[in-house]
Short mmCIF file of C-alpha atoms and ligand atoms in Angstrom, two decimals:
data_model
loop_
_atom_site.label_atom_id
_atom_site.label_comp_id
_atom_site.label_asym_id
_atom_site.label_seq_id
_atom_site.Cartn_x
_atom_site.Cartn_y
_atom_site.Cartn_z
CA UNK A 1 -9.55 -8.27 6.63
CA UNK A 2 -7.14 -11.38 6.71
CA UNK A 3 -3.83 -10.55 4.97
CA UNK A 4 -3.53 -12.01 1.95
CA UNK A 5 0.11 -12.70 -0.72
CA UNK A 6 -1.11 -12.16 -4.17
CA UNK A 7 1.25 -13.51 -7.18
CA UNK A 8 0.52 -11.54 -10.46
CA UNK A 9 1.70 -13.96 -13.35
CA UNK A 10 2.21 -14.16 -16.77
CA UNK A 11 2.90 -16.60 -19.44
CA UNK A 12 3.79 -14.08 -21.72
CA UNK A 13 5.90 -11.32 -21.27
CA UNK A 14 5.09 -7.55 -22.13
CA UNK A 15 0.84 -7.84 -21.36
CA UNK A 16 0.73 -5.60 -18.44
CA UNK A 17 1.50 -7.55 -14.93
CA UNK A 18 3.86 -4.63 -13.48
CA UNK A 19 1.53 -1.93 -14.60
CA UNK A 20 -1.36 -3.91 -12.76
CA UNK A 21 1.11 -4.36 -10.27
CA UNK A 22 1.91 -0.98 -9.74
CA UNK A 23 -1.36 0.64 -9.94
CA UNK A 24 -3.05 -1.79 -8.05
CA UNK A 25 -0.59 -0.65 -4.72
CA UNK A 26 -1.37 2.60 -5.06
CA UNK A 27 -5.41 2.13 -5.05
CA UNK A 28 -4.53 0.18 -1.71
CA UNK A 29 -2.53 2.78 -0.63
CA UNK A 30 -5.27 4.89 -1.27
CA UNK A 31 -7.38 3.28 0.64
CA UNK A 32 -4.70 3.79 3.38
CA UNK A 33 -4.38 -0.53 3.34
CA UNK A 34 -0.64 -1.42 4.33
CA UNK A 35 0.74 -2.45 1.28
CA UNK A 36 4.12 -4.30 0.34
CA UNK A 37 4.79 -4.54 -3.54
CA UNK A 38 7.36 -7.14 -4.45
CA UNK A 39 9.65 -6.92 -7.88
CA UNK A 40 10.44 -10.57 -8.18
CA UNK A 41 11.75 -9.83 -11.66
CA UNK A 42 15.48 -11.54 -10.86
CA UNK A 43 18.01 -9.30 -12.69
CA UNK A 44 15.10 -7.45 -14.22
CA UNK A 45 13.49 -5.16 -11.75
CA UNK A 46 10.87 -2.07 -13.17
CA UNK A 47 8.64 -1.39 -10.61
CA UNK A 48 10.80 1.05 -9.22
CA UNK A 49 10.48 3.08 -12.23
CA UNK A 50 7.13 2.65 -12.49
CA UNK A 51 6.58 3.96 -8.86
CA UNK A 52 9.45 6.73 -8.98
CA UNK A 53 11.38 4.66 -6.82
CA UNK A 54 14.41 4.23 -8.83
CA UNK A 55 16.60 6.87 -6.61
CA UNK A 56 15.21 5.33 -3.56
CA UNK A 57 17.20 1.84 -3.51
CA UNK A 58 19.64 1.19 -1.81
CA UNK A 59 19.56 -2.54 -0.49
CA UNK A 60 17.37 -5.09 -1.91
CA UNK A 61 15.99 -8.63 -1.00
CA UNK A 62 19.43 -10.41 -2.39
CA UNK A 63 21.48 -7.86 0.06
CA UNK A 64 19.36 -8.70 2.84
CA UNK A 65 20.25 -13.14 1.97
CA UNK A 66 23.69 -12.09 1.95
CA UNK A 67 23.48 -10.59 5.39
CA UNK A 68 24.49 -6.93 4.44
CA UNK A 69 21.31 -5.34 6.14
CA UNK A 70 18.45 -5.84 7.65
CA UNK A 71 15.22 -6.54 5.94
CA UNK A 72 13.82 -3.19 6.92
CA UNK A 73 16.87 -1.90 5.32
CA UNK A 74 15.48 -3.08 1.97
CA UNK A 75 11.76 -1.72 2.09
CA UNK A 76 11.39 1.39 0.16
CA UNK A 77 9.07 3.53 1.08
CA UNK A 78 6.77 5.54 -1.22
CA UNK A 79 7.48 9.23 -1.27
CA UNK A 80 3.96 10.16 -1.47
CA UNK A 81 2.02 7.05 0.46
CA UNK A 82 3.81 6.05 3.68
CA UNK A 83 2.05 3.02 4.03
CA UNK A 84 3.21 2.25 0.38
CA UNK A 85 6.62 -0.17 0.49
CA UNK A 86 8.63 -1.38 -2.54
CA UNK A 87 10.82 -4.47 -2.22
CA UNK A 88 12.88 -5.33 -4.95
CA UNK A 89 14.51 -9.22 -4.98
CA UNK A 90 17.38 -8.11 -7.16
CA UNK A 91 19.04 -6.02 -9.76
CA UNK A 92 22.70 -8.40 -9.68
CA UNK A 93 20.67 -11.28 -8.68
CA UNK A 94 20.33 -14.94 -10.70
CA UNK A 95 17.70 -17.32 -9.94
CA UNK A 96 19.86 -19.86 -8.30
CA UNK A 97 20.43 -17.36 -5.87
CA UNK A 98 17.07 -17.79 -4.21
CA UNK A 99 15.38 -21.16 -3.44
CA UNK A 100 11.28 -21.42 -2.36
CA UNK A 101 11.54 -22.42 1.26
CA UNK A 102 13.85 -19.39 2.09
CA UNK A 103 11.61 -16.76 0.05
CA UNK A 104 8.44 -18.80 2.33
CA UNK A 105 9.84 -17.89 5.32
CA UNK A 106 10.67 -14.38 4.21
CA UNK A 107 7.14 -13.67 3.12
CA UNK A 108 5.32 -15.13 5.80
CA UNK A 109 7.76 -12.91 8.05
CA UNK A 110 6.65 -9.92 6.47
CA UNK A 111 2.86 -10.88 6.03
CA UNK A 112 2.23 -9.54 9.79
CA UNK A 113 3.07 -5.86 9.00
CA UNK A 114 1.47 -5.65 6.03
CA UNK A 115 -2.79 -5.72 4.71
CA UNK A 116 -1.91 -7.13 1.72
CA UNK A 117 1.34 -7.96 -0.29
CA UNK A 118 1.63 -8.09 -4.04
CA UNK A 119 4.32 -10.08 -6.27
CA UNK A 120 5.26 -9.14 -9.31
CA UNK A 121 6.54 -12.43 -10.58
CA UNK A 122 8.87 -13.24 -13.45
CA UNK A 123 7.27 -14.00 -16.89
CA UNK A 124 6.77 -17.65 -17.38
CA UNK A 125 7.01 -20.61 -15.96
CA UNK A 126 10.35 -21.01 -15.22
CA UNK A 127 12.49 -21.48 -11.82
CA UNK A 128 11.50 -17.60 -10.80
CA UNK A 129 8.12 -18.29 -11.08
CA UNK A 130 7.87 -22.10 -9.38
CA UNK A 131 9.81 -20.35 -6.75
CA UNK A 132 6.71 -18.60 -5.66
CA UNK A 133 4.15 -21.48 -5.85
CA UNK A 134 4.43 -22.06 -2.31
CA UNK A 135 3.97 -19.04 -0.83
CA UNK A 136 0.88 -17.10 -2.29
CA UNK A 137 -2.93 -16.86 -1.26
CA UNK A 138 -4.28 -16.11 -4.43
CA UNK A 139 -2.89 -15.67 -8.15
CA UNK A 140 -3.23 -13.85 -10.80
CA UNK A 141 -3.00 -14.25 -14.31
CA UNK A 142 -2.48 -11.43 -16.25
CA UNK A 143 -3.15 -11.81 -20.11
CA UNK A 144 -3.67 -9.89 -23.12
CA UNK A 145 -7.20 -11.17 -25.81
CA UNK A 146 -4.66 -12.50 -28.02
CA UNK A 147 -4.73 -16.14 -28.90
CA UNK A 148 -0.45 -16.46 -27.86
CA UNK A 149 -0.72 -14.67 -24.63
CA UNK A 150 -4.12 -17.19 -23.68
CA UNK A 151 -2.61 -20.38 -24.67
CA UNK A 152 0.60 -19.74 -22.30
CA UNK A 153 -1.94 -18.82 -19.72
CA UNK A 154 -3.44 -21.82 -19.96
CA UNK A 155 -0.05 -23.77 -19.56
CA UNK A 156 0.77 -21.76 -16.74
CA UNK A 157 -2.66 -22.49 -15.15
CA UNK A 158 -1.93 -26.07 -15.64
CA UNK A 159 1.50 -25.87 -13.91
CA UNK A 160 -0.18 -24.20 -11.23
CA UNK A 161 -2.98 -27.12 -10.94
CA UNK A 162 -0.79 -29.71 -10.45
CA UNK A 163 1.29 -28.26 -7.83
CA UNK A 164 -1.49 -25.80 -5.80
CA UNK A 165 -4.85 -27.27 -4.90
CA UNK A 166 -6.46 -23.54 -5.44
CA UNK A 167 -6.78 -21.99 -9.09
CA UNK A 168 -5.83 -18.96 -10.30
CA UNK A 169 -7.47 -15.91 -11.34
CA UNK A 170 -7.55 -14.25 -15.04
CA UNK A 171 -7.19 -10.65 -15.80
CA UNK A 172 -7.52 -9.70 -19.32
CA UNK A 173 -5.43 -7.02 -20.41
CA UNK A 174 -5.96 -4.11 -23.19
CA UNK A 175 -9.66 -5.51 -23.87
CA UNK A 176 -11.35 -3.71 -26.67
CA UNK A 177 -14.94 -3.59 -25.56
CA UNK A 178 -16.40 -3.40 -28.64
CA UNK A 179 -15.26 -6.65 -30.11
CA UNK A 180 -13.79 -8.95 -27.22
CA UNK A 181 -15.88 -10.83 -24.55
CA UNK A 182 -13.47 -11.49 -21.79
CA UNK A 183 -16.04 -13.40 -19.68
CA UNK A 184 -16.44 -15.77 -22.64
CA UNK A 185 -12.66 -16.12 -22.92
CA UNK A 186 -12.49 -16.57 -19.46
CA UNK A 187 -14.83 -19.56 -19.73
CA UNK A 188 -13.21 -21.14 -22.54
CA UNK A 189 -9.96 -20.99 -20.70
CA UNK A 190 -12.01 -22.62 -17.58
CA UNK A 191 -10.69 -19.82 -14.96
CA UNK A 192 -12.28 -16.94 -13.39
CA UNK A 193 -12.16 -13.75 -14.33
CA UNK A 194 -11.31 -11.22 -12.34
CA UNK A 195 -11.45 -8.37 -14.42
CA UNK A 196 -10.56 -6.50 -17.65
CA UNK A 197 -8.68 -3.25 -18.77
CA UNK A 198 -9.30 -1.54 -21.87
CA UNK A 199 -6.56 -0.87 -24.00
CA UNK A 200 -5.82 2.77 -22.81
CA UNK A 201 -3.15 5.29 -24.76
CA UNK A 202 -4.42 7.88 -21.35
CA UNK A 203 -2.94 5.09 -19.17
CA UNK A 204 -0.03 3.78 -21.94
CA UNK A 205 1.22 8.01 -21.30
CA UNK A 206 0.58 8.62 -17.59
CA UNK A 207 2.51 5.60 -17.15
CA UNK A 208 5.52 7.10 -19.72
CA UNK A 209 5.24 10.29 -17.44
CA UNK A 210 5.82 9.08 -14.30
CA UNK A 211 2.36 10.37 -12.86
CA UNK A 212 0.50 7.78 -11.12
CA UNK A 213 -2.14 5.84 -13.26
CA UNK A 214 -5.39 6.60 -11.31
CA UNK A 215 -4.69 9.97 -12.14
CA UNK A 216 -4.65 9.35 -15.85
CA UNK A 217 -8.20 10.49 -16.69
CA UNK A 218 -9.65 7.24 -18.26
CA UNK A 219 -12.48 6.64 -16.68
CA UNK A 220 -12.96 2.91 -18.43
CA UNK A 221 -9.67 2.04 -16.99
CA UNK A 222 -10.03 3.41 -13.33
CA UNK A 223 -13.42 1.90 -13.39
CA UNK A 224 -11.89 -2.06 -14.07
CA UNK A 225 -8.76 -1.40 -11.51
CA UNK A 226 -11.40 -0.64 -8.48
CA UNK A 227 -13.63 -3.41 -9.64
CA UNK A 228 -10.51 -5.53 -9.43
CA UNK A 229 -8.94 -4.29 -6.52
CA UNK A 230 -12.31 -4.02 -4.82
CA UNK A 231 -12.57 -8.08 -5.82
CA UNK A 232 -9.13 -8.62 -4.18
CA UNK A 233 -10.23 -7.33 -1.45
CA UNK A 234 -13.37 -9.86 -1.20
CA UNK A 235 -15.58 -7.28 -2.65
CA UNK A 236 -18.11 -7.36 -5.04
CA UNK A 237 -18.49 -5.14 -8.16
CA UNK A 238 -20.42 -5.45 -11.59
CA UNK A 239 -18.53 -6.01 -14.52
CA UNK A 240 -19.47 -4.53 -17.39
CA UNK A 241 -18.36 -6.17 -20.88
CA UNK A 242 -20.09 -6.72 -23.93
CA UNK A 243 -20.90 -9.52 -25.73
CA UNK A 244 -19.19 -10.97 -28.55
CA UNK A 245 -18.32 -14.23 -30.12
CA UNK A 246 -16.17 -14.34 -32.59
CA UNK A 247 -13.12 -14.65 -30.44
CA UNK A 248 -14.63 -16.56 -28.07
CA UNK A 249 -15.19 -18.91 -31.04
CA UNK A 250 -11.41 -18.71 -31.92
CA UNK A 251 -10.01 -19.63 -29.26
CA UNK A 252 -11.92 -22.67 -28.69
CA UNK A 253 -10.97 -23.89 -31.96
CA UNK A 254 -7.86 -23.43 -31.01
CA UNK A 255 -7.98 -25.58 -28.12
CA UNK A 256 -10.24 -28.41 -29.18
CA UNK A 257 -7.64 -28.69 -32.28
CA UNK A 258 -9.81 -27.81 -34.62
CA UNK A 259 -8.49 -24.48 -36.05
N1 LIG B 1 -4.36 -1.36 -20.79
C1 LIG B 1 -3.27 -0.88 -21.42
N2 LIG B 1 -3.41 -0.01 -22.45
C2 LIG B 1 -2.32 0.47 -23.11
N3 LIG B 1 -1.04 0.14 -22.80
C3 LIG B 1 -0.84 -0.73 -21.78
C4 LIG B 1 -1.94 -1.28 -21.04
N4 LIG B 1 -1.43 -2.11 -20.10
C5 LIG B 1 -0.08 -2.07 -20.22
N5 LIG B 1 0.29 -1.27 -21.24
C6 LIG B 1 1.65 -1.00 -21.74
O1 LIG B 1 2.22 -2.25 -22.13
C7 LIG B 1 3.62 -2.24 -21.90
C8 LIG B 1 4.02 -3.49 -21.12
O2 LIG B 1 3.46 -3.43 -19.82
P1 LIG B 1 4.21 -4.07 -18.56
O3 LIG B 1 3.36 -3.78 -17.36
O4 LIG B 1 5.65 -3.65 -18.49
O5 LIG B 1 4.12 -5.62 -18.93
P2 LIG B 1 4.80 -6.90 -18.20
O6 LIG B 1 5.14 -6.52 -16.79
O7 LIG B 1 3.76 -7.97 -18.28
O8 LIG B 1 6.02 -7.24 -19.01
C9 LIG B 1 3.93 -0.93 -21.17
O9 LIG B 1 4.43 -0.01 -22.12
C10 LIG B 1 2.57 -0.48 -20.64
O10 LIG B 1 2.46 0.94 -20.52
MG1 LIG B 2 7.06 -6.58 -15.85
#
């Protein structure tokens, strides 16, 4: 399998990109893939936490710029998955601190010890975010069914057209599968779907807890993470959604103006 950068994105903040993130490493890890998670959440950093990594730090990407250690120095490694590394840009960090052609370099450095390597970017479009435009394979999208969260997804897939020839990928976040179509959103919104979670209070705890999301007992939600880690990975898997209109029906109103 070729290595491959994936950028998880957001318009909005708050619908789930760390915890897809973060539980998306661990299936790879589980899988025994090499995997490098990224926290490129300047000033902002949570994947740690959400990995128990918080004690683990000591240097991070911003250290390794300002030539106090080396960039090994700044890869944490998993307690319980060895082939499982956290990289975090940087807790005292500002934007301006890092500039796209340096953070190129850096990935593409690291791409050739790793199977796959996962950004969690900043929310939005702003510098954090066009910072990694350059540098990715493939991107993710990561929104929730409500009509807020799709409309900045759909300005962030915009900015994304008109600087990246490729398009991104949606993932629909906290679905409920009795009245949402994602596939239908997803069509609307003209980008492909990748997947979608159901909102999950199992996973919402687990993650509170500390204990590692595929062990939170939801079987709808451990079902969609392998489907789309299983896609990432060039895989194919049936999804299984129903089929409903009415937001569908929405959100196109929404967009051809006519609401
Ligand atoms: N499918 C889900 N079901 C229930 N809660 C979720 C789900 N996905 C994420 N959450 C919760 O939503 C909150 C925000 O998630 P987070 O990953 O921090 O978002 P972001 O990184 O996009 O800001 C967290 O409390 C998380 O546990
Ligand atoms: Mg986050």
């Amino acid at each position: 399998m070729d290595s491959k950068v994936w950028v998880i994105a957001s318009g909005k903040g708050g619908v789930g990109k760390s915890t897809l993130v973060s539980v998306l490493s661990v299936i790879f890890a589980e899988k025994t893939m090499k995997t490098l998670v990224i926290d490129a959440d300047i000033g902002l950093r949570n994947l740690d936490l959400l990995l128990g990594l918080q004690d683990k730090i000591l240097y991070e990407l911003y250290d390794f710029v300002n030539g106090r250690c080396t960039i090994e120095d700044a890869l944490v490694v998993h307690s319980d998955y060895p082939n499982l590394k956290l990289l975090t840009v940087g807790q005292e960090a500002r934007e301006d601190d890092f500039n796209a052609e340096e953070l190129k370099m850096i990935i593409e450095t690291l791409k050739s010890d790793f199977d796959i390597i996962l950004i969690d970017s900043p929310t939005g479009i702003g510098k954090g975010f066009q910072n990694l435009l350059d540098l990715y394979d493939e991107c993710i999208l990561v929104s929730t069914p409500d009509v807020v969260s799709l409309r900045d997804v759909e300005k962030t897939a915009s900015v994304i057209n008109s600087k990246r020839r490729t398009s991104p990928y949606l993932v629909i976040n906290r679905v409920d599968l009795t009245s949402e179509s994602a596939e239908k959103i997803a069509q609307a919104l003209d980008i492909c779907l990748l997947g979608a979670i159901p909102e999950s209070r199992k996973m919402h705890d687990t993650m509170l807890s500390g204990a590692p999301v595929t062990k939170c007992g939801d079987s709808a939600v451990i079902e969609a993470l392998n489907i789309i880690a299983s896609r990432m990975r060039g895989k194919e898997a049936p999804a299984k959604l129903e089929e409903n209109n009415s937001l569908f029906n929405k959100i196109m109103r929404i967009f051809k103006g006519g609401a």
